[in-house]
C-alpha positions as a LaTeX table, in Angstrom:
\begin{tabular}{lrrr}
\hline
Residue & $x$ (\AA) & $y$ (\AA) & $z$ (\AA) \\
\hline
Met1 & 78.43 & 123.37 & 123.78 \\
Ser2 & 81.29 & 123.03 & 126.26 \\
Asn3 & 83.99 & 122.60 & 123.63 \\
Pro4 & 85.23 & 126.06 & 122.62 \\
His5 & 86.47 & 124.63 & 119.32 \\
Val6 & 83.00 & 123.81 & 118.04 \\
Ile7 & 81.71 & 126.62 & 115.84 \\
Ser8 & 78.11 & 127.52 & 116.63 \\
Glu9 & 75.58 & 127.45 & 113.79 \\
Pro10 & 75.37 & 131.27 & 113.32 \\
Asp11 & 79.16 & 131.49 & 112.98 \\
Arg12 & 79.59 & 128.73 & 110.41 \\
Glu13 & 79.34 & 131.10 & 107.46 \\
Ser14 & 82.92 & 132.26 & 108.03 \\
Lys15 & 85.45 & 129.49 & 107.43 \\
Ile16 & 88.27 & 128.97 & 109.90 \\
His17 & 91.64 & 130.29 & 108.85 \\
Pro18 & 94.31 & 127.57 & 109.04 \\
Leu19 & 96.21 & 129.62 & 111.61 \\
Glu20 & 93.22 & 129.35 & 113.94 \\
Val21 & 93.21 & 125.54 & 113.92 \\
Glu22 & 93.87 & 124.07 & 117.36 \\
Ser23 & 97.20 & 122.22 & 117.55 \\
Tyr24 & 97.61 & 118.81 & 119.16 \\
Asp25 & 99.69 & 120.43 & 121.90 \\
Glu26 & 96.82 & 122.82 & 122.64 \\
Met27 & 94.28 & 120.01 & 122.51 \\
Phe28 & 96.18 & 117.75 & 124.93 \\
Arg29 & 96.73 & 120.74 & 127.24 \\
Arg30 & 93.01 & 121.59 & 127.08 \\
Val31 & 91.86 & 118.12 & 128.11 \\
Lys32 & 94.60 & 117.74 & 130.73 \\
Glu33 & 93.48 & 120.97 & 132.43 \\
Lys34 & 90.04 & 119.36 & 132.76 \\
Asn35 & 91.57 & 116.12 & 134.10 \\
Glu36 & 90.46 & 114.23 & 131.01 \\
Gly37 & 91.94 & 112.20 & 128.19 \\
Ala38 & 91.32 & 112.96 & 124.53 \\
Phe39 & 88.53 & 111.22 & 122.64 \\
Ile40 & 89.34 & 110.89 & 118.92 \\
Pro41 & 86.77 & 109.15 & 116.69 \\
Phe42 & 87.63 & 107.89 & 113.19 \\
Ile43 & 85.71 & 107.89 & 109.94 \\
Val44 & 86.53 & 107.13 & 106.33 \\
Ala45 & 85.84 & 110.31 & 104.34 \\
Gly46 & 82.82 & 109.73 & 102.12 \\
Asp47 & 81.43 & 106.71 & 104.00 \\
Pro48 & 78.66 & 105.89 & 103.26 \\
Asp49 & 78.44 & 109.02 & 101.08 \\
Phe50 & 79.94 & 112.51 & 101.21 \\
Asp51 & 77.02 & 114.34 & 102.88 \\
Thr52 & 76.17 & 111.61 & 105.39 \\
Ser53 & 79.84 & 111.28 & 106.29 \\
Leu54 & 79.94 & 115.00 & 107.02 \\
Glu55 & 76.84 & 114.74 & 109.22 \\
Ile56 & 78.53 & 111.92 & 111.16 \\
Val57 & 81.58 & 114.11 & 111.81 \\
Lys58 & 79.29 & 116.92 & 113.04 \\
Thr59 & 77.73 & 114.35 & 115.39 \\
Tyr60 & 81.21 & 113.44 & 116.65 \\
Val61 & 82.03 & 117.08 & 117.36 \\
Glu62 & 78.70 & 117.87 & 118.99 \\
Asn63 & 79.11 & 114.89 & 121.32 \\
Gly64 & 82.55 & 115.63 & 122.68 \\
Ala65 & 85.22 & 114.69 & 120.13 \\
Asp66 & 88.50 & 116.39 & 121.06 \\
Gly67 & 90.16 & 115.56 & 117.74 \\
Leu68 & 89.31 & 113.73 & 114.55 \\
Glu69 & 91.02 & 110.95 & 112.63 \\
Ile70 & 89.99 & 110.89 & 108.98 \\
Gly71 & 90.81 & 107.98 & 106.68 \\
Phe72 & 91.14 & 108.30 & 102.92 \\
Ala73 & 89.69 & 105.21 & 101.25 \\
Phe74 & 92.22 & 102.85 & 99.68 \\
Ser75 & 91.69 & 99.66 & 97.69 \\
Asp76 & 94.33 & 97.62 & 99.56 \\
Pro77 & 94.28 & 98.69 & 103.23 \\
Val78 & 96.70 & 96.09 & 104.63 \\
Ala79 & 96.50 & 97.36 & 108.24 \\
Asp80 & 92.72 & 97.24 & 108.35 \\
Gly81 & 90.25 & 94.48 & 109.13 \\
Pro82 & 86.87 & 93.78 & 107.49 \\
Thr83 & 85.02 & 96.72 & 109.10 \\
Val84 & 87.30 & 99.46 & 107.75 \\
Gln85 & 87.70 & 97.58 & 104.45 \\
Thr86 & 83.91 & 97.65 & 104.05 \\
Ala87 & 83.83 & 101.37 & 104.85 \\
Asp88 & 86.59 & 101.97 & 102.29 \\
Ile89 & 84.60 & 100.13 & 99.62 \\
Arg90 & 81.43 & 102.11 & 100.43 \\
Ala91 & 83.35 & 105.38 & 100.21 \\
Leu92 & 85.02 & 104.42 & 96.91 \\
Lys93 & 81.66 & 103.39 & 95.45 \\
Ser94 & 80.20 & 106.74 & 96.52 \\
Gly95 & 82.83 & 108.44 & 94.36 \\
Ile96 & 85.39 & 109.58 & 96.94 \\
Thr97 & 88.88 & 110.40 & 95.67 \\
Thr98 & 91.93 & 111.94 & 97.31 \\
Asp99 & 90.92 & 115.39 & 96.07 \\
Lys100 & 87.36 & 114.93 & 97.33 \\
Gly101 & 88.84 & 113.77 & 100.62 \\
Phe102 & 90.58 & 117.12 & 100.96 \\
Glu103 & 87.31 & 118.87 & 100.03 \\
Phe104 & 85.75 & 116.85 & 102.88 \\
Ile105 & 88.38 & 118.21 & 105.30 \\
Arg106 & 87.70 & 121.77 & 104.16 \\
Lys107 & 83.97 & 121.25 & 104.83 \\
Ile108 & 84.81 & 120.03 & 108.36 \\
Arg109 & 86.87 & 123.16 & 108.92 \\
Glu110 & 83.70 & 125.22 & 108.43 \\
Phe111 & 82.35 & 124.01 & 111.79 \\
Thr112 & 85.26 & 122.98 & 114.01 \\
Ser113 & 88.87 & 123.87 & 114.75 \\
Ile114 & 89.79 & 120.68 & 116.69 \\
Pro115 & 92.87 & 118.82 & 115.40 \\
Ile116 & 92.45 & 116.61 & 112.33 \\
Gly117 & 94.83 & 113.75 & 111.61 \\
Leu118 & 94.81 & 111.86 & 108.32 \\
Leu119 & 95.27 & 108.08 & 108.37 \\
Val120 & 96.26 & 107.11 & 104.84 \\
Tyr121 & 98.31 & 104.62 & 102.85 \\
Tyr122 & 101.51 & 105.91 & 101.28 \\
Asn123 & 100.44 & 105.02 & 97.74 \\
Leu124 & 97.89 & 107.85 & 97.89 \\
Ile125 & 100.59 & 110.32 & 98.96 \\
Tyr126 & 103.07 & 109.09 & 96.36 \\
Gln127 & 100.48 & 109.06 & 93.56 \\
Lys128 & 99.48 & 112.69 & 94.13 \\
Gly129 & 103.06 & 113.78 & 94.64 \\
Ile130 & 104.54 & 113.93 & 98.12 \\
Asp131 & 105.06 & 117.69 & 98.24 \\
Glu132 & 101.66 & 118.45 & 96.68 \\
Phe133 & 99.87 & 116.06 & 99.08 \\
Tyr134 & 101.32 & 117.76 & 102.16 \\
Gln135 & 100.79 & 121.24 & 100.74 \\
Thr136 & 97.13 & 120.48 & 99.97 \\
Ala137 & 96.69 & 118.89 & 103.39 \\
Lys138 & 97.98 & 122.04 & 105.09 \\
Lys139 & 95.76 & 124.33 & 103.02 \\
Ser140 & 92.76 & 122.10 & 103.79 \\
Gly141 & 93.25 & 122.34 & 107.56 \\
Val142 & 94.99 & 119.04 & 108.35 \\
Asn143 & 97.20 & 118.95 & 111.47 \\
Ala144 & 98.95 & 115.62 & 111.04 \\
Ile145 & 99.43 & 112.66 & 108.71 \\
Leu146 & 99.99 & 109.01 & 109.58 \\
Ala147 & 100.85 & 106.71 & 106.65 \\
Ala148 & 100.05 & 103.24 & 108.01 \\
Asp149 & 102.41 & 101.41 & 105.66 \\
Leu150 & 105.34 & 103.85 & 105.77 \\
Pro151 & 108.26 & 102.55 & 107.88 \\
Pro152 & 110.12 & 105.30 & 109.75 \\
Glu153 & 113.34 & 104.18 & 108.05 \\
Glu154 & 111.86 & 105.06 & 104.64 \\
Ala155 & 110.06 & 108.25 & 105.63 \\
Tyr156 & 112.78 & 110.73 & 104.62 \\
Asp157 & 110.77 & 112.40 & 101.82 \\
Ala158 & 107.56 & 112.49 & 103.84 \\
Leu159 & 109.35 & 114.01 & 106.83 \\
Asn160 & 110.89 & 116.70 & 104.64 \\
Ala161 & 107.49 & 117.55 & 103.19 \\
Ser162 & 105.87 & 117.55 & 106.63 \\
Lys163 & 108.46 & 120.03 & 107.96 \\
Lys164 & 108.21 & 122.21 & 104.84 \\
His165 & 104.43 & 122.54 & 105.08 \\
Gly166 & 103.95 & 122.53 & 108.86 \\
Ile167 & 102.25 & 119.14 & 109.08 \\
Gln168 & 103.06 & 116.85 & 112.01 \\
Gln169 & 104.15 & 113.31 & 111.10 \\
Ile170 & 102.74 & 110.57 & 113.31 \\
Phe171 & 104.08 & 107.03 & 113.58 \\
Met172 & 102.75 & 103.85 & 115.12 \\
Val173 & 104.39 & 101.74 & 117.79 \\
Ala174 & 103.35 & 98.18 & 118.60 \\
Gln175 & 104.12 & 95.48 & 121.12 \\
Thr176 & 106.80 & 94.20 & 118.74 \\
Thr177 & 108.59 & 97.59 & 118.71 \\
Ser178 & 111.90 & 97.35 & 120.60 \\
Asn179 & 112.92 & 100.06 & 123.05 \\
Glu180 & 115.77 & 101.05 & 120.75 \\
Arg181 & 113.43 & 101.50 & 117.78 \\
Leu182 & 110.85 & 103.24 & 119.99 \\
Glu183 & 113.41 & 105.89 & 120.92 \\
Lys184 & 114.33 & 106.40 & 117.25 \\
Ile185 & 110.64 & 106.76 & 116.30 \\
Ser186 & 110.10 & 109.24 & 119.14 \\
Lys187 & 112.83 & 111.50 & 117.73 \\
Ile188 & 111.13 & 111.89 & 114.32 \\
Cys189 & 107.48 & 111.66 & 115.42 \\
Ser190 & 105.46 & 114.74 & 116.36 \\
Gly191 & 101.93 & 115.41 & 117.61 \\
Phe192 & 101.55 & 112.09 & 119.40 \\
Leu193 & 102.64 & 108.47 & 119.29 \\
Tyr194 & 99.97 & 106.09 & 118.02 \\
Val195 & 100.04 & 102.97 & 120.19 \\
Val196 & 98.57 & 99.91 & 118.46 \\
Ala197 & 96.61 & 98.06 & 121.12 \\
Val198 & 96.42 & 94.67 & 119.41 \\
Met199 & 98.56 & 92.22 & 117.50 \\
Gly200 & 96.83 & 92.32 & 114.14 \\
Val201 & 94.62 & 94.53 & 112.02 \\
Thr202 & 91.94 & 97.07 & 113.01 \\
Gly203 & 88.59 & 95.86 & 114.29 \\
Ala204 & 86.43 & 96.00 & 117.41 \\
Arg205 & 87.57 & 93.68 & 120.21 \\
Glu206 & 85.75 & 92.42 & 123.31 \\
Asp207 & 88.65 & 92.95 & 125.68 \\
Ile208 & 91.92 & 94.83 & 125.96 \\
Lys209 & 94.91 & 92.67 & 126.80 \\
Phe210 & 97.05 & 93.55 & 129.82 \\
Ser211 & 99.97 & 93.76 & 127.41 \\
Thr212 & 98.41 & 96.93 & 125.97 \\
Phe213 & 98.62 & 98.68 & 129.33 \\
Glu214 & 102.22 & 97.47 & 129.72 \\
Leu215 & 102.99 & 98.91 & 126.28 \\
Val216 & 101.51 & 102.30 & 127.22 \\
Glu217 & 103.72 & 102.35 & 130.33 \\
Arg218 & 106.80 & 101.34 & 128.30 \\
Val219 & 106.17 & 103.99 & 125.64 \\
Lys220 & 105.64 & 106.70 & 128.27 \\
Ser221 & 108.95 & 105.75 & 129.88 \\
His222 & 110.84 & 106.21 & 126.59 \\
Ser223 & 109.15 & 109.29 & 125.13 \\
Asn224 & 107.80 & 112.66 & 126.20 \\
Leu225 & 105.24 & 112.69 & 123.38 \\
Pro226 & 101.54 & 112.24 & 124.20 \\
Val227 & 100.39 & 108.65 & 123.73 \\
Val228 & 97.11 & 107.76 & 122.02 \\
Val229 & 95.83 & 104.19 & 121.84 \\
Gly230 & 93.96 & 102.81 & 118.85 \\
Phe231 & 92.99 & 99.49 & 117.22 \\
Gly232 & 90.36 & 97.43 & 119.04 \\
Ile233 & 89.08 & 100.20 & 121.35 \\
Ser234 & 85.34 & 99.62 & 121.09 \\
Lys235 & 83.69 & 100.32 & 124.47 \\
Ala236 & 83.55 & 103.16 & 127.01 \\
Glu237 & 85.17 & 100.73 & 129.44 \\
His238 & 88.12 & 100.33 & 127.05 \\
Val239 & 88.55 & 104.11 & 126.80 \\
Gln240 & 88.43 & 104.43 & 130.57 \\
Asn241 & 91.00 & 101.65 & 131.01 \\
Val242 & 93.55 & 103.01 & 128.54 \\
Ile243 & 93.27 & 106.52 & 130.01 \\
Glu244 & 93.68 & 105.04 & 133.49 \\
Ser245 & 96.79 & 103.19 & 132.29 \\
Gly246 & 98.42 & 106.52 & 131.45 \\
Ala247 & 97.45 & 107.09 & 127.81 \\
Asp248 & 96.64 & 110.67 & 126.81 \\
Gly249 & 93.86 & 109.70 & 124.45 \\
Ala250 & 91.93 & 106.95 & 122.69 \\
Ile251 & 90.95 & 106.47 & 119.05 \\
Val252 & 87.70 & 104.63 & 118.31 \\
Ala253 & 87.01 & 103.43 & 114.78 \\
Ser254 & 85.47 & 100.07 & 113.94 \\
Ala255 & 82.78 & 100.13 & 116.67 \\
Ile256 & 81.43 & 103.37 & 115.15 \\
Leu257 & 81.79 & 102.12 & 111.58 \\
Asp258 & 79.75 & 99.05 & 112.56 \\
Met259 & 76.91 & 101.41 & 113.54 \\
Ile260 & 77.07 & 102.95 & 110.08 \\
Thr261 & 76.91 & 99.50 & 108.49 \\
Glu262 & 73.99 & 98.38 & 110.65 \\
Asn263 & 71.89 & 101.50 & 110.03 \\
Leu264 & 72.43 & 102.35 & 106.37 \\
Asn265 & 68.69 & 102.36 & 105.73 \\
Asp266 & 67.84 & 104.87 & 108.48 \\
Lys267 & 70.20 & 107.83 & 108.75 \\
Glu268 & 68.33 & 109.41 & 111.66 \\
Ile269 & 68.70 & 106.30 & 113.82 \\
Met270 & 72.32 & 105.97 & 112.68 \\
Leu271 & 73.19 & 109.49 & 113.84 \\
Asp272 & 71.25 & 109.10 & 117.10 \\
Lys273 & 73.12 & 105.90 & 117.97 \\
Ile274 & 76.51 & 107.33 & 117.01 \\
Gly275 & 75.82 & 110.51 & 119.01 \\
Ala276 & 74.86 & 108.59 & 122.15 \\
Phe277 & 77.86 & 106.27 & 121.78 \\
Cys278 & 80.29 & 109.18 & 121.34 \\
His279 & 78.81 & 110.93 & 124.38 \\
Asp280 & 79.52 & 107.83 & 126.48 \\
Leu281 & 83.03 & 107.43 & 125.05 \\
Lys282 & 83.91 & 111.04 & 125.86 \\
Ala283 & 82.48 & 110.69 & 129.37 \\
Ala284 & 84.80 & 107.71 & 129.87 \\
Thr285 & 87.86 & 109.95 & 129.36 \\
Lys286 & 87.07 & 111.95 & 132.50 \\
Lys287 & 89.48 & 110.80 & 135.15 \\
Thr288 & 87.20 & 111.85 & 138.00 \\
Met289 & 85.02 & 108.89 & 137.01 \\
Ile290 & 87.83 & 106.42 & 137.66 \\
\hline
\end{tabular}
């Protein structure tokens, strides 16, 4: 395997110490040195069940994932479209909880040290206890947390907990974000800025609007943080285009979750299709191809 942060099978007996986890800074530096962007696939922990979900993440890693975005299932995911909502429901029906979500992260840390970001809704953080959530996240091997429904103006407690426990706090910026607010978000955000590519909820799209590329350029001109584009990125061509526009990475979610939905009755085919798709998505981050 070319990725030094994938733990080979013989070495998986010894779990990775949290201090050995690759940081986002290290990850972005690693891919930049290879003239690439970062490929970050998403999954809802426990979708369609705990063990299969773990096998899917191994498939991500073995096919070039530079980082991982893990969602914790929530009953009212207001930022998500039908695909992620369906994945959330499957995960909840399989018995996933917040605590089992952290167990899922710890299992991932047995075979890879690449950065892991959590995409959650703030109710899950608040319900567990803000300090306890961040402490558990750190102990489980999480690098960063993005609460999709937490406005930066109301993130005081979360930011304090993130600093206390060494977790990076990520925020989203959208086409409706003013330059003034973008600069304020950049001052409290760490790890990377999550650029929302579409006006609306998550879900695979056929095309990327030119306004997305303009937004990447605008964000890069107002912040020194790495920029990663998500929402609607569903093809290798999309990944290539956002990297070409200046983004440092791309997050792909619904297009992969659709493959889970379409192949629930044959796990082998499901993993084969996801592996081939991830291989193509990672290849699209290589700037020498452009």
